[in-house]
Amino acid sequence: SIAILLYLARKFKTPDHWYPSDLQKRARVDEYLSWQHITIRAKGSKVFLFKVLLPLLTVDPLPPEKMEGVIADLNFVLKQFEEKFLQGKPFIAGNEVSLADLVALVELMQPVGAGYNLFEDKPRLAEWRERVEEAVGKQLFQEAHEGILNIKNV
């Protein structure tokens, strides 16, 4: 949860870029962490629910127009994310990766694991993903997301 992440960042005095001491940068991180619950998380989880979980629980396929609506909702919040939070910067809080970037990318991996490549045709978003993965370490990132990226093989 967000509360646990903030607690851990404070308790273990993580490098400043994760949860910046600079008030403006911290405000950007806090702003994103407050916004993402009802936008990125809600819309990305819905894609995962409809593409992965619902087919396991029902024999009736999801009507294509329903899935199109779910994807359209996710794409709308992704556009907001790019325009309001990335704004052409390398990361949400500026030039360094933060908890906001980590939380954002983790949430976006759910629809990717469900088979929806939301980074396709979104070069700014794809470049941001690449920077976040590099900052965390590509191997660690892949390891951490192995389960969700292989969910359809279970």
PDB file of N, CA, C and O in Angstrom, residues 2 5-35 85 89 91-101:
ATOM      1  N   ILE A   2       0.288   2.341  -0.326  1.00  0.00           N
ATOM      2  CA  ILE A   2       1.003   3.614  -0.343  1.00  0.00           C
ATOM      3  C   ILE A   2       1.513   3.946   1.060  1.00  0.00           C
ATOM      4  O   ILE A   2       2.659   4.377   1.233  1.00  0.00           O
ATOM      5  N   LEU A   5       4.658   2.038   1.789  1.00  0.00           N
ATOM      6  CA  LEU A   5       5.798   2.559   1.022  1.00  0.00           C
ATOM      7  C   LEU A   5       6.367   3.829   1.658  1.00  0.00           C
ATOM      8  O   LEU A   5       7.581   3.982   1.787  1.00  0.00           O
ATOM      9  N   LEU A   6       5.483   4.722   2.052  1.00  0.00           N
ATOM     10  CA  LEU A   6       5.943   5.962   2.678  1.00  0.00           C
ATOM     11  C   LEU A   6       6.603   5.685   4.024  1.00  0.00           C
ATOM     12  O   LEU A   6       7.622   6.285   4.364  1.00  0.00           O
ATOM     13  N   TYR A   7       6.025   4.790   4.778  1.00  0.00           N
ATOM     14  CA  TYR A   7       6.614   4.401   6.067  1.00  0.00           C
ATOM     15  C   TYR A   7       8.021   3.836   5.865  1.00  0.00           C
ATOM     16  O   TYR A   7       8.967   4.224   6.551  1.00  0.00           O
ATOM     17  N   LEU A   8       8.165   2.924   4.922  1.00  0.00           N
ATOM     18  CA  LEU A   8       9.470   2.306   4.676  1.00  0.00           C
ATOM     19  C   LEU A   8      10.498   3.330   4.191  1.00  0.00           C
ATOM     20  O   LEU A   8      11.660   3.292   4.607  1.00  0.00           O
ATOM     21  N   ALA A   9      10.069   4.241   3.332  1.00  0.00           N
ATOM     22  CA  ALA A   9      10.984   5.276   2.837  1.00  0.00           C
ATOM     23  C   ALA A   9      11.496   6.133   3.988  1.00  0.00           C
ATOM     24  O   ALA A   9      12.676   6.497   4.029  1.00  0.00           O
ATOM     25  N   ARG A  10      10.617   6.443   4.924  1.00  0.00           N
ATOM     26  CA  ARG A  10      11.015   7.276   6.073  1.00  0.00           C
ATOM     27  C   ARG A  10      11.836   6.480   7.079  1.00  0.00           C
ATOM     28  O   ARG A  10      12.870   6.952   7.554  1.00  0.00           O
ATOM     29  N   LYS A  11      11.368   5.297   7.409  1.00  0.00           N
ATOM     30  CA  LYS A  11      12.032   4.486   8.433  1.00  0.00           C
ATOM     31  C   LYS A  11      13.463   4.138   8.042  1.00  0.00           C
ATOM     32  O   LYS A  11      14.376   4.209   8.855  1.00  0.00           O
ATOM     33  N   PHE A  12      13.646   3.719   6.787  1.00  0.00           N
ATOM     34  CA  PHE A  12      14.966   3.259   6.361  1.00  0.00           C
ATOM     35  C   PHE A  12      15.768   4.338   5.643  1.00  0.00           C
ATOM     36  O   PHE A  12      16.802   4.050   5.061  1.00  0.00           O
ATOM     37  N   LYS A  13      15.271   5.571   5.710  1.00  0.00           N
ATOM     38  CA  LYS A  13      15.989   6.714   5.134  1.00  0.00           C
ATOM     39  C   LYS A  13      16.541   6.396   3.738  1.00  0.00           C
ATOM     40  O   LYS A  13      17.738   6.451   3.500  1.00  0.00           O
ATOM     41  N   THR A  14      15.629   6.030   2.866  1.00  0.00           N
ATOM     42  CA  THR A  14      16.006   5.690   1.489  1.00  0.00           C
ATOM     43  C   THR A  14      16.604   6.923   0.807  1.00  0.00           C
ATOM     44  O   THR A  14      16.407   8.048   1.266  1.00  0.00           O
ATOM     45  N   PRO A  15      17.314   6.716  -0.291  1.00  0.00           N
ATOM     46  CA  PRO A  15      17.840   7.872  -1.022  1.00  0.00           C
ATOM     47  C   PRO A  15      16.721   8.881  -1.303  1.00  0.00           C
ATOM     48  O   PRO A  15      15.572   8.506  -1.559  1.00  0.00           O
ATOM     49  N   ASP A  16      17.070  10.129  -1.235  1.00  0.00           N
ATOM     50  CA  ASP A  16      16.105  11.229  -1.291  1.00  0.00           C
ATOM     51  C   ASP A  16      15.203  11.204  -2.523  1.00  0.00           C
ATOM     52  O   ASP A  16      14.058  11.632  -2.457  1.00  0.00           O
ATOM     53  N   HIS A  17      15.690  10.692  -3.639  1.00  0.00           N
ATOM     54  CA  HIS A  17      14.869  10.731  -4.854  1.00  0.00           C
ATOM     55  C   HIS A  17      13.599   9.890  -4.741  1.00  0.00           C
ATOM     56  O   HIS A  17      12.611  10.185  -5.396  1.00  0.00           O
ATOM     57  N   TRP A  18      13.587   8.864  -3.895  1.00  0.00           N
ATOM     58  CA  TRP A  18      12.394   8.019  -3.796  1.00  0.00           C
ATOM     59  C   TRP A  18      11.209   8.780  -3.202  1.00  0.00           C
ATOM     60  O   TRP A  18      10.088   8.652  -3.677  1.00  0.00           O
ATOM     61  N   TYR A  19      11.456   9.536  -2.153  1.00  0.00           N
ATOM     62  CA  TYR A  19      10.420  10.375  -1.547  1.00  0.00           C
ATOM     63  C   TYR A  19      11.107  11.681  -1.151  1.00  0.00           C
ATOM     64  O   TYR A  19      11.586  11.838  -0.035  1.00  0.00           O
ATOM     65  N   PRO A  20      11.196  12.627  -2.102  1.00  0.00           N
ATOM     66  CA  PRO A  20      12.047  13.809  -1.963  1.00  0.00           C
ATOM     67  C   PRO A  20      11.754  14.669  -0.735  1.00  0.00           C
ATOM     68  O   PRO A  20      10.597  14.846  -0.354  1.00  0.00           O
ATOM     69  N   SER A  21      12.808  15.212  -0.183  1.00  0.00           N
ATOM     70  CA  SER A  21      12.644  16.151   0.929  1.00  0.00           C
ATOM     71  C   SER A  21      12.266  17.544   0.403  1.00  0.00           C
ATOM     72  O   SER A  21      11.638  18.315   1.116  1.00  0.00           O
ATOM     73  N   ASP A  22      12.625  17.833  -0.838  1.00  0.00           N
ATOM     74  CA  ASP A  22      12.219  19.091  -1.469  1.00  0.00           C
ATOM     75  C   ASP A  22      10.683  19.111  -1.530  1.00  0.00           C
ATOM     76  O   ASP A  22      10.064  18.201  -2.080  1.00  0.00           O
ATOM     77  N   LEU A  23      10.072  20.146  -0.951  1.00  0.00           N
ATOM     78  CA  LEU A  23       8.607  20.180  -0.815  1.00  0.00           C
ATOM     79  C   LEU A  23       7.862  20.171  -2.138  1.00  0.00           C
ATOM     80  O   LEU A  23       6.810  19.544  -2.254  1.00  0.00           O
ATOM     81  N   GLN A  24       8.377  20.831  -3.160  1.00  0.00           N
ATOM     82  CA  GLN A  24       7.688  20.838  -4.455  1.00  0.00           C
ATOM     83  C   GLN A  24       7.732  19.459  -5.101  1.00  0.00           C
ATOM     84  O   GLN A  24       6.737  18.987  -5.647  1.00  0.00           O
ATOM     85  N   LYS A  25       8.886  18.818  -5.043  1.00  0.00           N
ATOM     86  CA  LYS A  25       8.996  17.464  -5.611  1.00  0.00           C
ATOM     87  C   LYS A  25       8.134  16.484  -4.815  1.00  0.00           C
ATOM     88  O   LYS A  25       7.461  15.627  -5.383  1.00  0.00           O
ATOM     89  N   ARG A  26       8.175  16.599  -3.488  1.00  0.00           N
ATOM     90  CA  ARG A  26       7.363  15.716  -2.654  1.00  0.00           C
ATOM     91  C   ARG A  26       5.876  15.929  -2.936  1.00  0.00           C
ATOM     92  O   ARG A  26       5.101  14.971  -2.977  1.00  0.00           O
ATOM     93  N   ALA A  27       5.493  17.168  -3.161  1.00  0.00           N
ATOM     94  CA  ALA A  27       4.091  17.458  -3.481  1.00  0.00           C
ATOM     95  C   ALA A  27       3.678  16.761  -4.774  1.00  0.00           C
ATOM     96  O   ALA A  27       2.548  16.262  -4.889  1.00  0.00           O
ATOM     97  N   ARG A  28       4.572  16.718  -5.756  1.00  0.00           N
ATOM     98  CA  ARG A  28       4.263  16.013  -7.018  1.00  0.00           C
ATOM     99  C   ARG A  28       4.079  14.521  -6.777  1.00  0.00           C
ATOM    100  O   ARG A  28       3.180  13.899  -7.329  1.00  0.00           O
ATOM    101  N   VAL A  29       4.956  13.956  -5.949  1.00  0.00           N
ATOM    102  CA  VAL A  29       4.842  12.533  -5.618  1.00  0.00           C
ATOM    103  C   VAL A  29       3.526  12.296  -4.893  1.00  0.00           C
ATOM    104  O   VAL A  29       2.762  11.395  -5.253  1.00  0.00           O
ATOM    105  N   ASP A  30       3.238  13.100  -3.881  1.00  0.00           N
ATOM    106  CA  ASP A  30       1.992  12.950  -3.113  1.00  0.00           C
ATOM    107  C   ASP A  30       0.763  13.134  -3.996  1.00  0.00           C
ATOM    108  O   ASP A  30      -0.227  12.403  -3.866  1.00  0.00           O
ATOM    109  N   GLU A  31       0.831  14.112  -4.890  1.00  0.00           N
ATOM    110  CA  GLU A  31      -0.282  14.371  -5.802  1.00  0.00           C
ATOM    111  C   GLU A  31      -0.576  13.127  -6.647  1.00  0.00           C
ATOM    112  O   GLU A  31      -1.719  12.702  -6.775  1.00  0.00           O
ATOM    113  N   TYR A  32       0.474  12.559  -7.225  1.00  0.00           N
ATOM    114  CA  TYR A  32       0.265  11.361  -8.041  1.00  0.00           C
ATOM    115  C   TYR A  32      -0.270  10.205  -7.191  1.00  0.00           C
ATOM    116  O   TYR A  32      -1.217   9.519  -7.581  1.00  0.00           O
ATOM    117  N   LEU A  33       0.324   9.984  -6.031  1.00  0.00           N
ATOM    118  CA  LEU A  33      -0.082   8.862  -5.182  1.00  0.00           C
ATOM    119  C   LEU A  33      -1.541   8.995  -4.746  1.00  0.00           C
ATOM    120  O   LEU A  33      -2.225   7.982  -4.565  1.00  0.00           O
ATOM    121  N   SER A  34      -2.030  10.214  -4.605  1.00  0.00           N
ATOM    122  CA  SER A  34      -3.439  10.435  -4.256  1.00  0.00           C
ATOM    123  C   SER A  34      -4.354  10.269  -5.467  1.00  0.00           C
ATOM    124  O   SER A  34      -5.491   9.822  -5.340  1.00  0.00           O
ATOM    125  N   TRP A  35      -3.871  10.623  -6.633  1.00  0.00           N
ATOM    126  CA  TRP A  35      -4.666  10.587  -7.866  1.00  0.00           C
ATOM    127  C   TRP A  35      -4.811   9.174  -8.427  1.00  0.00           C
ATOM    128  O   TRP A  35      -5.857   8.806  -8.956  1.00  0.00           O
ATOM    129  N   PHE A  85       1.194  14.605 -15.431  1.00  0.00           N
ATOM    130  CA  PHE A  85       2.244  14.151 -14.520  1.00  0.00           C
ATOM    131  C   PHE A  85       3.619  14.059 -15.177  1.00  0.00           C
ATOM    132  O   PHE A  85       4.608  14.449 -14.576  1.00  0.00           O
ATOM    133  N   LYS A  89       8.795  15.599 -18.735  1.00  0.00           N
ATOM    134  CA  LYS A  89       9.916  15.394 -17.805  1.00  0.00           C
ATOM    135  C   LYS A  89      10.304  13.914 -17.842  1.00  0.00           C
ATOM    136  O   LYS A  89       9.489  13.061 -18.193  1.00  0.00           O
ATOM    137  N   PHE A  91      10.747  11.943 -15.278  1.00  0.00           N
ATOM    138  CA  PHE A  91      10.000  11.226 -14.245  1.00  0.00           C
ATOM    139  C   PHE A  91       8.929  12.145 -13.664  1.00  0.00           C
ATOM    140  O   PHE A  91       8.949  13.351 -13.897  1.00  0.00           O
ATOM    141  N   ILE A  92       8.038  11.600 -12.877  1.00  0.00           N
ATOM    142  CA  ILE A  92       6.912  12.368 -12.344  1.00  0.00           C
ATOM    143  C   ILE A  92       7.369  13.580 -11.529  1.00  0.00           C
ATOM    144  O   ILE A  92       6.823  14.667 -11.677  1.00  0.00           O
ATOM    145  N   ALA A  93       8.364  13.393 -10.664  1.00  0.00           N
ATOM    146  CA  ALA A  93       8.814  14.492  -9.798  1.00  0.00           C
ATOM    147  C   ALA A  93       9.971  15.289 -10.399  1.00  0.00           C
ATOM    148  O   ALA A  93      10.521  16.156  -9.733  1.00  0.00           O
ATOM    149  N   GLY A  94      10.348  15.013 -11.618  1.00  0.00           N
ATOM    150  CA  GLY A  94      11.437  15.762 -12.240  1.00  0.00           C
ATOM    151  C   GLY A  94      12.457  14.888 -12.928  1.00  0.00           C
ATOM    152  O   GLY A  94      12.110  14.059 -13.771  1.00  0.00           O
ATOM    153  N   ASN A  95      13.706  15.033 -12.532  1.00  0.00           N
ATOM    154  CA  ASN A  95      14.798  14.340 -13.220  1.00  0.00           C
ATOM    155  C   ASN A  95      15.210  13.022 -12.592  1.00  0.00           C
ATOM    156  O   ASN A  95      16.105  12.356 -13.118  1.00  0.00           O
ATOM    157  N   GLU A  96      14.599  12.658 -11.464  1.00  0.00           N
ATOM    158  CA  GLU A  96      14.952  11.402 -10.807  1.00  0.00           C
ATOM    159  C   GLU A  96      13.708  10.577 -10.535  1.00  0.00           C
ATOM    160  O   GLU A  96      12.623  11.109 -10.288  1.00  0.00           O
ATOM    161  N   VAL A  97      13.885   9.278 -10.543  1.00  0.00           N
ATOM    162  CA  VAL A  97      12.800   8.347 -10.267  1.00  0.00           C
ATOM    163  C   VAL A  97      12.340   8.529  -8.821  1.00  0.00           C
ATOM    164  O   VAL A  97      13.126   8.872  -7.944  1.00  0.00           O
ATOM    165  N   SER A  98      11.051   8.303  -8.594  1.00  0.00           N
ATOM    166  CA  SER A  98      10.485   8.414  -7.249  1.00  0.00           C
ATOM    167  C   SER A  98       9.500   7.265  -7.012  1.00  0.00           C
ATOM    168  O   SER A  98       9.214   6.477  -7.924  1.00  0.00           O
ATOM    169  N   LEU A  99       8.972   7.226  -5.793  1.00  0.00           N
ATOM    170  CA  LEU A  99       7.945   6.233  -5.488  1.00  0.00           C
ATOM    171  C   LEU A  99       6.745   6.374  -6.416  1.00  0.00           C
ATOM    172  O   LEU A  99       6.106   5.379  -6.755  1.00  0.00           O
ATOM    173  N   ALA A 100       6.438   7.589  -6.826  1.00  0.00           N
ATOM    174  CA  ALA A 100       5.316   7.811  -7.735  1.00  0.00           C
ATOM    175  C   ALA A 100       5.513   7.056  -9.044  1.00  0.00           C
ATOM    176  O   ALA A 100       4.592   6.410  -9.552  1.00  0.00           O
ATOM    177  N   ASP A 101       6.718   7.113  -9.592  1.00  0.00           N
ATOM    178  CA  ASP A 101       7.013   6.399 -10.842  1.00  0.00           C
ATOM    179  C   ASP A 101       6.903   4.891 -10.633  1.00  0.00           C
ATOM    180  O   ASP A 101       6.350   4.182 -11.474  1.00  0.00           O
TER     181      ASP A 101
END
